[in-house]
Coordinates of C-alpha atoms and ligand atoms in Angstrom, one line a residue:
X1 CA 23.5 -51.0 -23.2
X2 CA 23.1 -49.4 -19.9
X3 CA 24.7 -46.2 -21.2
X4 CA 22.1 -45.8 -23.2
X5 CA 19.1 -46.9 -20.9
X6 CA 20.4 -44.2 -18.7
X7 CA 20.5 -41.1 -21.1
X8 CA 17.6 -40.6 -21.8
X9 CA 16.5 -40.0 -18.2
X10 CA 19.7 -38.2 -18.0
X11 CA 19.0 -36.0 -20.9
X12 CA 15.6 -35.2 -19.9
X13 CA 16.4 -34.4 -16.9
X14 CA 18.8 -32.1 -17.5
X15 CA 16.0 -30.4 -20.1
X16 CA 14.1 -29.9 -17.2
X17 CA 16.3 -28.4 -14.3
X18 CA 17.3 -25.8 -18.0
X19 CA 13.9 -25.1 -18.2
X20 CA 12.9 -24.0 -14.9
X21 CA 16.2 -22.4 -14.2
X22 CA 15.5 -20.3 -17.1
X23 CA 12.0 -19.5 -16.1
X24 CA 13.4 -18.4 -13.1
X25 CA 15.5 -15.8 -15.0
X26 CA 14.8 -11.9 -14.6
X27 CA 15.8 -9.4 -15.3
X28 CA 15.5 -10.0 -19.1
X29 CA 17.9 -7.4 -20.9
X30 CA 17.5 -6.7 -24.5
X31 CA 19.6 -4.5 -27.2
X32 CA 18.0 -0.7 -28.8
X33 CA 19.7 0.2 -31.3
X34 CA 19.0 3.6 -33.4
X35 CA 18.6 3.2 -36.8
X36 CA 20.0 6.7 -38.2
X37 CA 17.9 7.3 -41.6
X38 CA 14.6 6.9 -39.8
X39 CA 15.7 8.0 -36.0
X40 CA 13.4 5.0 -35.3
X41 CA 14.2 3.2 -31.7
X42 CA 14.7 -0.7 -32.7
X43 CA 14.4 -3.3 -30.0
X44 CA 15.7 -7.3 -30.1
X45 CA 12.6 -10.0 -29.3
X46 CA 12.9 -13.2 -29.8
X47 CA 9.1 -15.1 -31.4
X48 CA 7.9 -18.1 -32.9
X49 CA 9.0 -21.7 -32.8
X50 CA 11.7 -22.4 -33.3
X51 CA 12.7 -19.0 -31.7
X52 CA 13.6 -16.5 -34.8
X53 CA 15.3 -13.2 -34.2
X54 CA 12.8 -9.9 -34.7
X55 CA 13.3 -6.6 -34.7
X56 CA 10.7 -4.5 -33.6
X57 CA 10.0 -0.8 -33.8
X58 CA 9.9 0.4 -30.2
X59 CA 6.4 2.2 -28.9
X60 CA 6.2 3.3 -25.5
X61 CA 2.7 4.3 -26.5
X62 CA 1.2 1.2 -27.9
X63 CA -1.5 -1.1 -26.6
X64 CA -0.5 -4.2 -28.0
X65 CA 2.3 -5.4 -30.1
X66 CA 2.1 -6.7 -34.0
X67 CA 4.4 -9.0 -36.3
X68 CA 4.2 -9.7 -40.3
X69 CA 2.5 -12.9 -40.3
X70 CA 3.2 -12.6 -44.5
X71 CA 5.9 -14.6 -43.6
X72 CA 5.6 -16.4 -40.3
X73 CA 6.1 -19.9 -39.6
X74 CA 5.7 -21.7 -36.5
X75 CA 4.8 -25.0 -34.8
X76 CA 3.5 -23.5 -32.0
X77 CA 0.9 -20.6 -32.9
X78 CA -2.7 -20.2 -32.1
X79 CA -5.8 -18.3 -33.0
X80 CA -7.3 -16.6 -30.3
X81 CA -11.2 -17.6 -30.6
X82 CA -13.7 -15.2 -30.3
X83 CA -15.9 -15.3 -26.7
X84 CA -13.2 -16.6 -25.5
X85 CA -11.6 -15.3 -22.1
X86 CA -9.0 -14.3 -23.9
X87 CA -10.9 -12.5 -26.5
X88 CA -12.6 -10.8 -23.7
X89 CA -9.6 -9.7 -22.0
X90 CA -8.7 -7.9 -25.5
X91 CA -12.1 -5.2 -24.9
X92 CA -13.9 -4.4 -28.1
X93 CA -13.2 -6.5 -31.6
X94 CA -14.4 -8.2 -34.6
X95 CA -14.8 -11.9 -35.1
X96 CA -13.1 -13.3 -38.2
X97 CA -16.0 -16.1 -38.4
X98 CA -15.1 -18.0 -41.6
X99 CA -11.6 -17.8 -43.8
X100 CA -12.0 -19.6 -46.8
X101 CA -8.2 -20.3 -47.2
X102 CA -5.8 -22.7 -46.0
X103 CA -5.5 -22.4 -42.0
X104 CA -2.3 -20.0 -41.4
X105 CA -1.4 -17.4 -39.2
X106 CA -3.5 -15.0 -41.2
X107 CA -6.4 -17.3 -41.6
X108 CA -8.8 -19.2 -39.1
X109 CA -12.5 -19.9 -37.7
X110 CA -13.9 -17.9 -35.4
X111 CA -10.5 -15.8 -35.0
X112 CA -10.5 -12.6 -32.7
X113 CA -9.2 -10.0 -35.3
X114 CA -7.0 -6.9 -34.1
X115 CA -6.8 -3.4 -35.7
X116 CA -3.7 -2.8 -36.0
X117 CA -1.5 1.1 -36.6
X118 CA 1.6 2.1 -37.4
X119 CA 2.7 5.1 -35.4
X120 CA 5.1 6.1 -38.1
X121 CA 2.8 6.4 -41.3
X122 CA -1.1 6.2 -40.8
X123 CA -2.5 3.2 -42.4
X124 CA -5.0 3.8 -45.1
X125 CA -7.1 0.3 -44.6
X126 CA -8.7 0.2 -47.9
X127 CA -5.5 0.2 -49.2
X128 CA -4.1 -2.9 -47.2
X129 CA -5.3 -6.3 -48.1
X130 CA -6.1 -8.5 -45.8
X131 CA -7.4 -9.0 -42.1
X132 CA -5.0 -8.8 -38.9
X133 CA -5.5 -11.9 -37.0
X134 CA -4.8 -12.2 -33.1
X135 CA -2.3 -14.5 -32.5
X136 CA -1.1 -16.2 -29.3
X137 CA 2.9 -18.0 -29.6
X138 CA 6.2 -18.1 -27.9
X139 CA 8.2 -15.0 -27.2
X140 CA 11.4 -14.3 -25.5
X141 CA 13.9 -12.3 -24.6
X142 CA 17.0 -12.6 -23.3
X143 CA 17.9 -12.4 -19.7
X144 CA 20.8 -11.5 -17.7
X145 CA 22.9 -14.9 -18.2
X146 CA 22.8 -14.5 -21.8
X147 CA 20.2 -17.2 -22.4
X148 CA 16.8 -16.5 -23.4
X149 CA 13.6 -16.7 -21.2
X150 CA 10.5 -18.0 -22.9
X151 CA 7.1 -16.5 -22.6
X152 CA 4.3 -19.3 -23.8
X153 CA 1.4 -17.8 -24.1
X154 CA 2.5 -14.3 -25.8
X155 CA -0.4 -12.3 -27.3
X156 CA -0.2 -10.0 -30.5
X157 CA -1.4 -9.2 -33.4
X158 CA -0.5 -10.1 -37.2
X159 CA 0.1 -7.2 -39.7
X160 CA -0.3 -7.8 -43.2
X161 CA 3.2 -6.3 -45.0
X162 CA 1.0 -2.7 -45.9
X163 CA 1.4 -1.9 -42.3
X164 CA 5.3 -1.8 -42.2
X165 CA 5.8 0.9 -44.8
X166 CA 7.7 4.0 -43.3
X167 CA 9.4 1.9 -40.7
X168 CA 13.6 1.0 -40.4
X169 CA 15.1 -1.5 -43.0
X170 CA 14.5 -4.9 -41.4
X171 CA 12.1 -4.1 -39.0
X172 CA 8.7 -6.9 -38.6
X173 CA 6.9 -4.9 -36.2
X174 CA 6.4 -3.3 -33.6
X175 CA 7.2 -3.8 -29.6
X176 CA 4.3 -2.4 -27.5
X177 CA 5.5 -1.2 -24.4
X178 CA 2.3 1.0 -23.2
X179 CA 0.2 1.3 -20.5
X180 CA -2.6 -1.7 -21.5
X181 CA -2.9 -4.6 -20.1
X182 CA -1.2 -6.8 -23.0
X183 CA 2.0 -4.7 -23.5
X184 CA 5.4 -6.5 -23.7
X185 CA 6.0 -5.9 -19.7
X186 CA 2.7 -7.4 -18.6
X187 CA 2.4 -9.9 -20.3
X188 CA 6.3 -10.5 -18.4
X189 CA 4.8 -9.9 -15.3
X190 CA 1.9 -12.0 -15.6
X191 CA 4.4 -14.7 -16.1
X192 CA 6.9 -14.1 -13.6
X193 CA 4.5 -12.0 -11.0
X194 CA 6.9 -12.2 -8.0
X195 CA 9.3 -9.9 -10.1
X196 CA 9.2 -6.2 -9.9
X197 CA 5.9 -4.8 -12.5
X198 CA 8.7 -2.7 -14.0
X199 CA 10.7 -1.8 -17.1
X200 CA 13.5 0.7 -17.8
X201 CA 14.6 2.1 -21.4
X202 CA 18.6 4.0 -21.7
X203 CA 18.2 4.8 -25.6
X204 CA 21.6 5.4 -27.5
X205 CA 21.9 7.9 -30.1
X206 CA 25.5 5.8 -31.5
X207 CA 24.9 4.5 -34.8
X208 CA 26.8 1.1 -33.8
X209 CA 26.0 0.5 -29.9
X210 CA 23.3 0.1 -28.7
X211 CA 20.8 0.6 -26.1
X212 CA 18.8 -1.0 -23.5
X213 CA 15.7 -2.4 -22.6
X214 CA 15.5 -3.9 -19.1
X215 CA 12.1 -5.7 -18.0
X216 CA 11.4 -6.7 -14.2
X217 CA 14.2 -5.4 -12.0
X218 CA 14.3 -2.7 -9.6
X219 CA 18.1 -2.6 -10.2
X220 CA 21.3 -2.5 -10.4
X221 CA 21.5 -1.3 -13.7
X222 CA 25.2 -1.4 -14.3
X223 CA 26.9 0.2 -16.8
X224 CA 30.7 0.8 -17.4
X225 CA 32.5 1.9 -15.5
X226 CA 30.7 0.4 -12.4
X227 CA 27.9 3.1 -12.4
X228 CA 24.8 1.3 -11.0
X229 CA 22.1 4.0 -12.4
X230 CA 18.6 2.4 -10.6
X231 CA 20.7 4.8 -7.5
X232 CA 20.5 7.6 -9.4
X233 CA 16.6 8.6 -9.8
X234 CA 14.1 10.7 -9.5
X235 CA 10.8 10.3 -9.4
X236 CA 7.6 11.8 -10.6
X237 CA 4.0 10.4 -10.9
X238 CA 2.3 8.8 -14.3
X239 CA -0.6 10.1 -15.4
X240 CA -3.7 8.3 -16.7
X241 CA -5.2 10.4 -19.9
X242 CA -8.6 8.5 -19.9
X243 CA -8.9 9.9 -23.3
X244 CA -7.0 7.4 -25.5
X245 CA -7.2 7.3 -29.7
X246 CA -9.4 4.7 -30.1
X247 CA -11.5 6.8 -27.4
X248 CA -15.0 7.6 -29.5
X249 CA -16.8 10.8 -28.4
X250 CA -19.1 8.9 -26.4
X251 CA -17.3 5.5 -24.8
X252 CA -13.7 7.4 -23.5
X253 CA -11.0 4.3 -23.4
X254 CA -7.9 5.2 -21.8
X255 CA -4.7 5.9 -23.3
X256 CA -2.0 3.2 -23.7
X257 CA 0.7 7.0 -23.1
X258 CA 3.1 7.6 -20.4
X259 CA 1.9 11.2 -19.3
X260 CA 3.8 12.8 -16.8
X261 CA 3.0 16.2 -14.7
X262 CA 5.2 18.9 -16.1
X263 CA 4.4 22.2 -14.2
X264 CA 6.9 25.0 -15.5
X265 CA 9.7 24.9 -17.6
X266 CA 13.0 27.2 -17.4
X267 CA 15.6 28.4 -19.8
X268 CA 18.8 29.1 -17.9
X269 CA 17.2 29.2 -14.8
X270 CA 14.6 31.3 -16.1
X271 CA 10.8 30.9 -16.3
X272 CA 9.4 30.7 -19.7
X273 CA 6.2 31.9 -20.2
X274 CA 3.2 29.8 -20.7
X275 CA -0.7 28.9 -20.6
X276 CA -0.4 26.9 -17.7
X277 CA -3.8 25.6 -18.4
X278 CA -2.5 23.6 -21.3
X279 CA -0.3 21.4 -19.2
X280 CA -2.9 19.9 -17.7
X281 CA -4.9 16.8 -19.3
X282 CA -8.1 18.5 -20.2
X283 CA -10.6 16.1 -18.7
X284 CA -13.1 16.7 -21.7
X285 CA -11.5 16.4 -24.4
X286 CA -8.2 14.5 -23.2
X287 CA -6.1 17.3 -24.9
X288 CA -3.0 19.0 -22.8
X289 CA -0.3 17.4 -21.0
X290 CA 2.8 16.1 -21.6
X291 CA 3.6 12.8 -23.0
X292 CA 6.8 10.7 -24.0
X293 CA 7.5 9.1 -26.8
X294 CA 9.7 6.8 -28.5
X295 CA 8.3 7.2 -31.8
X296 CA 8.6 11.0 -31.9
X297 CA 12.6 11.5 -33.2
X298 CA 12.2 15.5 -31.7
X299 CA 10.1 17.0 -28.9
X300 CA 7.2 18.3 -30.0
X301 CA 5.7 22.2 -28.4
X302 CA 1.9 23.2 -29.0
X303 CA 2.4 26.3 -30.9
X304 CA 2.0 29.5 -28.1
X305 CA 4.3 26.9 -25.3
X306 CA 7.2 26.6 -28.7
X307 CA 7.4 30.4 -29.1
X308 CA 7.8 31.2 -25.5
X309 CA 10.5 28.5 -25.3
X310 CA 12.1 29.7 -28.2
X311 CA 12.0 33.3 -27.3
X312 CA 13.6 32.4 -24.0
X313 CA 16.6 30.2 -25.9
X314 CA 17.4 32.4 -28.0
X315 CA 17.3 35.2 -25.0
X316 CA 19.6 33.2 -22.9
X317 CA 21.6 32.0 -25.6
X318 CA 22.7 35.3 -26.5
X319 CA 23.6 36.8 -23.2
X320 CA 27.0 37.3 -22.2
X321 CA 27.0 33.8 -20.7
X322 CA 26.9 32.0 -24.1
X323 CA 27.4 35.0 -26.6
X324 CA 25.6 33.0 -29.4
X325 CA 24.3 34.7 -32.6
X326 CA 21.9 32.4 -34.7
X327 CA 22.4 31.5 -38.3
X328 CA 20.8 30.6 -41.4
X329 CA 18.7 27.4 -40.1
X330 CA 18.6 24.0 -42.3
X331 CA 15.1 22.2 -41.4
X332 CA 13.6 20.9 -39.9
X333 CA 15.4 23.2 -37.5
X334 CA 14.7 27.1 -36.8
X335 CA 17.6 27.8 -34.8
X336 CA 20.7 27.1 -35.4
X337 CA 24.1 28.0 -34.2
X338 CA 27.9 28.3 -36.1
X339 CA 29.3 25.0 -34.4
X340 CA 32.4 26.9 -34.8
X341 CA 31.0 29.1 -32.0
X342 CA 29.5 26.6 -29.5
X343 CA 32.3 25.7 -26.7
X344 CA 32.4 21.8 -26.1
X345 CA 31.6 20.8 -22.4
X346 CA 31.2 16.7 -20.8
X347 CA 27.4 17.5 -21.3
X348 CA 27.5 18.2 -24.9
X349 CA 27.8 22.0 -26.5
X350 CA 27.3 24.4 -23.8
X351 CA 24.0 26.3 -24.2
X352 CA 21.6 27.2 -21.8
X353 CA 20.4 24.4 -19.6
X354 CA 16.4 23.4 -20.1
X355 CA 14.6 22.3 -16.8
X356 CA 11.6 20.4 -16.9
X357 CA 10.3 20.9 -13.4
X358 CA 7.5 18.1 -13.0
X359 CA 4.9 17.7 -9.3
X360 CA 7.6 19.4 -7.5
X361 CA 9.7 22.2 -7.5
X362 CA 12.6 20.0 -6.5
X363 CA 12.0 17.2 -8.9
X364 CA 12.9 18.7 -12.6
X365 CA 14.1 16.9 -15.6
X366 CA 17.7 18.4 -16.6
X367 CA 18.5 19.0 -20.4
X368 CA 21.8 19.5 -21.5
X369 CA 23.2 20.3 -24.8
X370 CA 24.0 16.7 -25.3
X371 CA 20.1 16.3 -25.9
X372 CA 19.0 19.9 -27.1
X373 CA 21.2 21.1 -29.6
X374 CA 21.5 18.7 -33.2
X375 CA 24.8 18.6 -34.6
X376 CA 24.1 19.1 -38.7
X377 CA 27.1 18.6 -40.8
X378 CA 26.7 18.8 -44.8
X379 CA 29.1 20.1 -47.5
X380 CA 29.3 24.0 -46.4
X381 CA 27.7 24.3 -43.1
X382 CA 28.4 22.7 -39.5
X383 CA 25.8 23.7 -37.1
X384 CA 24.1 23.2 -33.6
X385 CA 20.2 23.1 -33.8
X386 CA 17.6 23.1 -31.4
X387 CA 16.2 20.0 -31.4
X388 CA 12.5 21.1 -30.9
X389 CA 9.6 21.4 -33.3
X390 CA 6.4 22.9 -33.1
X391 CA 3.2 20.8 -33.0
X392 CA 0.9 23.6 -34.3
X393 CA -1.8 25.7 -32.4
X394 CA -4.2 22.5 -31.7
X395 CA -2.6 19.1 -31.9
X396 CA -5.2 16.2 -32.1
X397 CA -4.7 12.1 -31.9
X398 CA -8.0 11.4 -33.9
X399 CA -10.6 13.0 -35.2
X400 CA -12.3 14.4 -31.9
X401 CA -9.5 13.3 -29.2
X402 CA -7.4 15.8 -28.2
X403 CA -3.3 15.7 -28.3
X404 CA -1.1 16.5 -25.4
X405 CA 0.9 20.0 -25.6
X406 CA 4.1 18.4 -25.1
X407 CA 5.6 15.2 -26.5
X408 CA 9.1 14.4 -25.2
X409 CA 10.9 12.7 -28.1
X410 CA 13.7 10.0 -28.8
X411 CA 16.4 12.7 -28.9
X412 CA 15.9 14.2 -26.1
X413 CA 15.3 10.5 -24.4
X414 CA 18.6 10.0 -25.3
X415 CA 21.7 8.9 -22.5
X416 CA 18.5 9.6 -20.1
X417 CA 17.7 6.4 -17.5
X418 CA 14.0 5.8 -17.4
X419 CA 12.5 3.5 -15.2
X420 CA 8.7 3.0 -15.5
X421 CA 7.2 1.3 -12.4
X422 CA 3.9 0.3 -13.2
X423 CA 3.5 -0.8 -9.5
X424 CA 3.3 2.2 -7.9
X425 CA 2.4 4.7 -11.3
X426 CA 5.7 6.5 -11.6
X427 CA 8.2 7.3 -13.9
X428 CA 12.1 7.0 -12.1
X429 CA 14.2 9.8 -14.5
X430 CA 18.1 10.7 -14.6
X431 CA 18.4 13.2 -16.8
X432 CA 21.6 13.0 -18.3
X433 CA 24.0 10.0 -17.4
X434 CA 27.0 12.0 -19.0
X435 CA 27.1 13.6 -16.0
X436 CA 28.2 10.7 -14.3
X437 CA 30.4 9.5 -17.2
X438 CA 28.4 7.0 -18.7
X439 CA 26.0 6.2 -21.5
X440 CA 23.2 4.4 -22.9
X441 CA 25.8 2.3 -24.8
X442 CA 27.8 1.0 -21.9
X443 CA 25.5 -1.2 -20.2
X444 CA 27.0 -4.3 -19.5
X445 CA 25.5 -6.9 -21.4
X446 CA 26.1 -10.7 -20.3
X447 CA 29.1 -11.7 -22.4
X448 CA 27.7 -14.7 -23.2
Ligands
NAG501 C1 -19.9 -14.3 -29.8 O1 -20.8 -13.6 -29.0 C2 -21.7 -12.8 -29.7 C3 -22.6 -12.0 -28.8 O2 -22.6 -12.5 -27.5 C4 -22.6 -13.6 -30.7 O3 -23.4 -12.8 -31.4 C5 -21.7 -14.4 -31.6 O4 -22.4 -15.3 -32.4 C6 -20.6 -15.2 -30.8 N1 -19.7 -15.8 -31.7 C7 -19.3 -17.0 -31.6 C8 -18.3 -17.5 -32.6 O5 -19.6 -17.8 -30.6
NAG502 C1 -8.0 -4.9 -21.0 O1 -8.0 -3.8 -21.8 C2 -9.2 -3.7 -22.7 C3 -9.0 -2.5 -23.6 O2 -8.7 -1.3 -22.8 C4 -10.4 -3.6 -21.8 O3 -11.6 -3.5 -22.6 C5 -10.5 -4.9 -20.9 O4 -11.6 -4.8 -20.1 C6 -9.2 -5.0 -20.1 N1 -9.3 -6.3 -19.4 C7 -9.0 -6.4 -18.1 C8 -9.1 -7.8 -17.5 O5 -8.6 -5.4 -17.4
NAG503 C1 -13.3 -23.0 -41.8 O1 -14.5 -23.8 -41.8 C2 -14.9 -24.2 -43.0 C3 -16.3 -24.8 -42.9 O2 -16.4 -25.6 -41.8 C4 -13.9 -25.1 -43.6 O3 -14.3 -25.5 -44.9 C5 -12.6 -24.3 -43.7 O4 -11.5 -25.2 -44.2 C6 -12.2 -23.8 -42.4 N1 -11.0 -22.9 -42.5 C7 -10.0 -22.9 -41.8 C8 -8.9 -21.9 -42.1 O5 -9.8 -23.7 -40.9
NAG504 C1 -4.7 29.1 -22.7 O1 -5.0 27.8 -23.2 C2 -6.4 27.5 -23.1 C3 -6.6 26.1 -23.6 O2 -6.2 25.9 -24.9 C4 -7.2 28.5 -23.9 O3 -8.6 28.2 -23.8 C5 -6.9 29.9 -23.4 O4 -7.5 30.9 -24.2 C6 -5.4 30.2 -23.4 N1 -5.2 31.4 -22.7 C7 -4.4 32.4 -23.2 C8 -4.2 33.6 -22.4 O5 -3.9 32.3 -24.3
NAG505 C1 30.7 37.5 -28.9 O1 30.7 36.9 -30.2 C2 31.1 37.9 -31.2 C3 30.9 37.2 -32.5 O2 31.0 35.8 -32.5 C4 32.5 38.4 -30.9 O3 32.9 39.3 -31.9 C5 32.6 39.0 -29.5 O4 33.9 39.3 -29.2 C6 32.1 38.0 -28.5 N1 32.0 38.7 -27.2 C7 32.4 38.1 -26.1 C8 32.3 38.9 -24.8 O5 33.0 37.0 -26.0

């Protein structure tokens, strides 16, 4: 009898001490894996109650991050009500004042509403039934001793089931990872605000290991085989477009995008070319720049800065350094190489080197073959393609906001350590960790 008088104290206590110890617990750490029919980026979260397993496109763009609520059940969700503080913190919306169905996820009173996109395939909204309510719930993620760390009060949006079309096979939603102040690491840091405001991504191109994302440490970020890679950055400034794409042509919001300051770019040591007054953010329009993006599989040129790159490739590529003769391209590539005649090196096929130099001449973004060239193997042809695609003369985000001249995409993220510190603005870059024999795919995960 006294056994049992006494376990249930026990018990809760022991609920308790679990609790706060894993509140206490950053870094969380969570897997990206690469899903290879889409070259989509897919990140682990952990939502609703009980806790159910989600995977989740990953934006390093987006403002705020969105589930299916088709099929969502959980004890512990909430509408977010209109005029609320909440509501208010969430700018401009729409009030979802009366829903004549039963009260689910997708239907309440007074409901702050969310408009949703999917960075993948443009919704057409007359096409898609149904309202996207805001929802508050439990999300988590798991941290460094393999458990997972809850976060109450998480705030996203629903998607009705229209909005996933175009993205990977078993993919809810999307992860929101941008520059707002309801992204996935904020809403961390507003939890756990005596933890570094930071988060780092290492994406992995292998089709079976994957990457990760690391939220609220300043390091070390081990990987195999004892590299500790938060030593091994540089750093460059972010940069506030104040033109984002909900911006309309009178009332500027500002962009949820990383922008960083690229100021030249060389081919084999060599100068390419360009308008340098389209690498700046034009403060009119919000066009210029240079983003990065997760949900771009190849970098992206404005037309004029493309042709000057790819004039200088193929310059350097043929000198007597490299001695390489193009071949009949297979899109979406336009230049191509015999694999046959591309010598293997630690850093991938050895082709000229691509240097990003960014506010300073001495801090420039490396890339290697590993993340220029894209190895295309089909019945008859094996080839090395430039992995770089040309965004036209005039790339826009919406109808009368500008786009940036330069989007640095997924593959060419690839085996790179980024470190976003939203502290201090500034973007902590490797360039490729092959050179110091690792990869995104051998960070060491608790083995719990
Ligand atoms: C919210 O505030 C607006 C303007 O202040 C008002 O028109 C609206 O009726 C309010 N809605 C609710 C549900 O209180
Ligand atoms: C949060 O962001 C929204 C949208 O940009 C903005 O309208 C709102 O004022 C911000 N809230 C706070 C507290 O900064
Ligand atoms: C909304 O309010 C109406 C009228 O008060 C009520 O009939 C309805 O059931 C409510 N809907 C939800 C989803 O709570
Ligand atoms: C450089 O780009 C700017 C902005 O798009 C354009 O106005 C200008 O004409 C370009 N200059 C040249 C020499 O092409
Ligand atoms: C360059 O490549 C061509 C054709 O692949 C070959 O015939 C030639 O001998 C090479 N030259 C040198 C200097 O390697």
């Amino acid at each position: 009898m006294l056994m049992a008088k006494l376990a249930v104290p026990l018990l809760s206590l022991f609920f308790f001490l679990s609790f706060i110890s894993s509140q206490a617990a950053l870094p969380l750490q969570t897997p990206i894996q690469k899903d290879h029919s889409t070259s989509q980026y897919v990140i682990t979260a952990y939502l609703q109650t009980p806790l159910k397993l989600t995977k989740l496109l990953l934006d390093l763009g987006a403002t705020f991050t969105w589930v299916n609520c088709d099929d969502y059940t959980s004890l512990t969700y909430q509408h977010v009500p209109c005029n609320s503080s909440i509501a208010n913190l969430l700018g401009a919306y729409t009030c979802l004042d009366l829903c004549d169905g039963p009260p689910s996820p997708n239907c309440g009173n007074n409901s702050f509403l969310f408009l949703p996109d999917n960075p993948i395939k443009p919704v057409d909204y007359r096409k898609v039934d149904g309202l996207n309510t805001a929802l508050i719930d439990s999300f988590a993620l798991p941290n460094t001793q393999g458990s997972l760390t809850l976060i109450n009060n998480f705030i996203f949006s629903c998607a009705r089931t229209g909005f996933l079309k175009g993205l990977a096979k078993g993919v809810t939603g999307l992860a929101a990872l941008g520059d707002s102040n309801i992204s996935i690491p904020i809403q961390i840091n507003k939890v756990f605000s005596s933890s570094p405001n930071c988060f780092a991504i290492c994406l992995s191109g292998s089709k079976s290991q994957p990457g990760v994302a690391l939220f609220g440490s300043n390091g070390p970020y081990n990987f195999l085989p004892g590299i500790d890679l938060s030593k091994a950055l540089l750093y460059t400034p972010l940069i506030l477009n104040p033109f984002g794409k909900d911006s309309e042509p009178d009332k500027p919001t500002p962009s949820s995008e990383y922008y960083i300051g690229l100021t030249s770019m060389k081919v084999n040591g060599k100068m390419v070319a360009l308008n340098r007054s389209l690498l700046a953010i034009n403060g009119k329009t919000g066009s210029g720049g240079t983003k990065i993006s997760t949900v771009v599989p190849y970098t992206k040129l404005q037309s004029s800065i493309y042709k000057a790159f790819i004039l200088a490739f193929l310059k350097e590529a043929v000198s007597s350094a490299f001695n390489l003769t193009t071949t009949k391209p297979v899109k979406p590539f336009s230049v191509c190489y015999p694999a046959s005649a591309v010598k293997n090196t630690q850093m991938g096929p050895a082709v000229p080197i691509i240097d990003l130099v960014l506010d300073r001449p001495d801090v420039v973004w490396k890339i290697f073959g590993s993340n220029s060239m894209v190895r295309i193997t089909k019945k008859t042809v094996d080839l090395w393609c430039l992995g770089f695609m040309d965004a036209g003369v005039n790339p826009m985000v919406s109808n009368w906001i500008g786009g940036p001249s330069i989007v640095i995409g997924g593959y060419q993220l690839e085996d790179n350590m980024l470190k976003f510190d939203l502290q201090s603005k500034k973007l902590g870059f490797s360039s490729s960790i092959l050179s110091v024999g690792t990869n995104c795919a051998k960070f060491k995960f608790s083995t719990k």
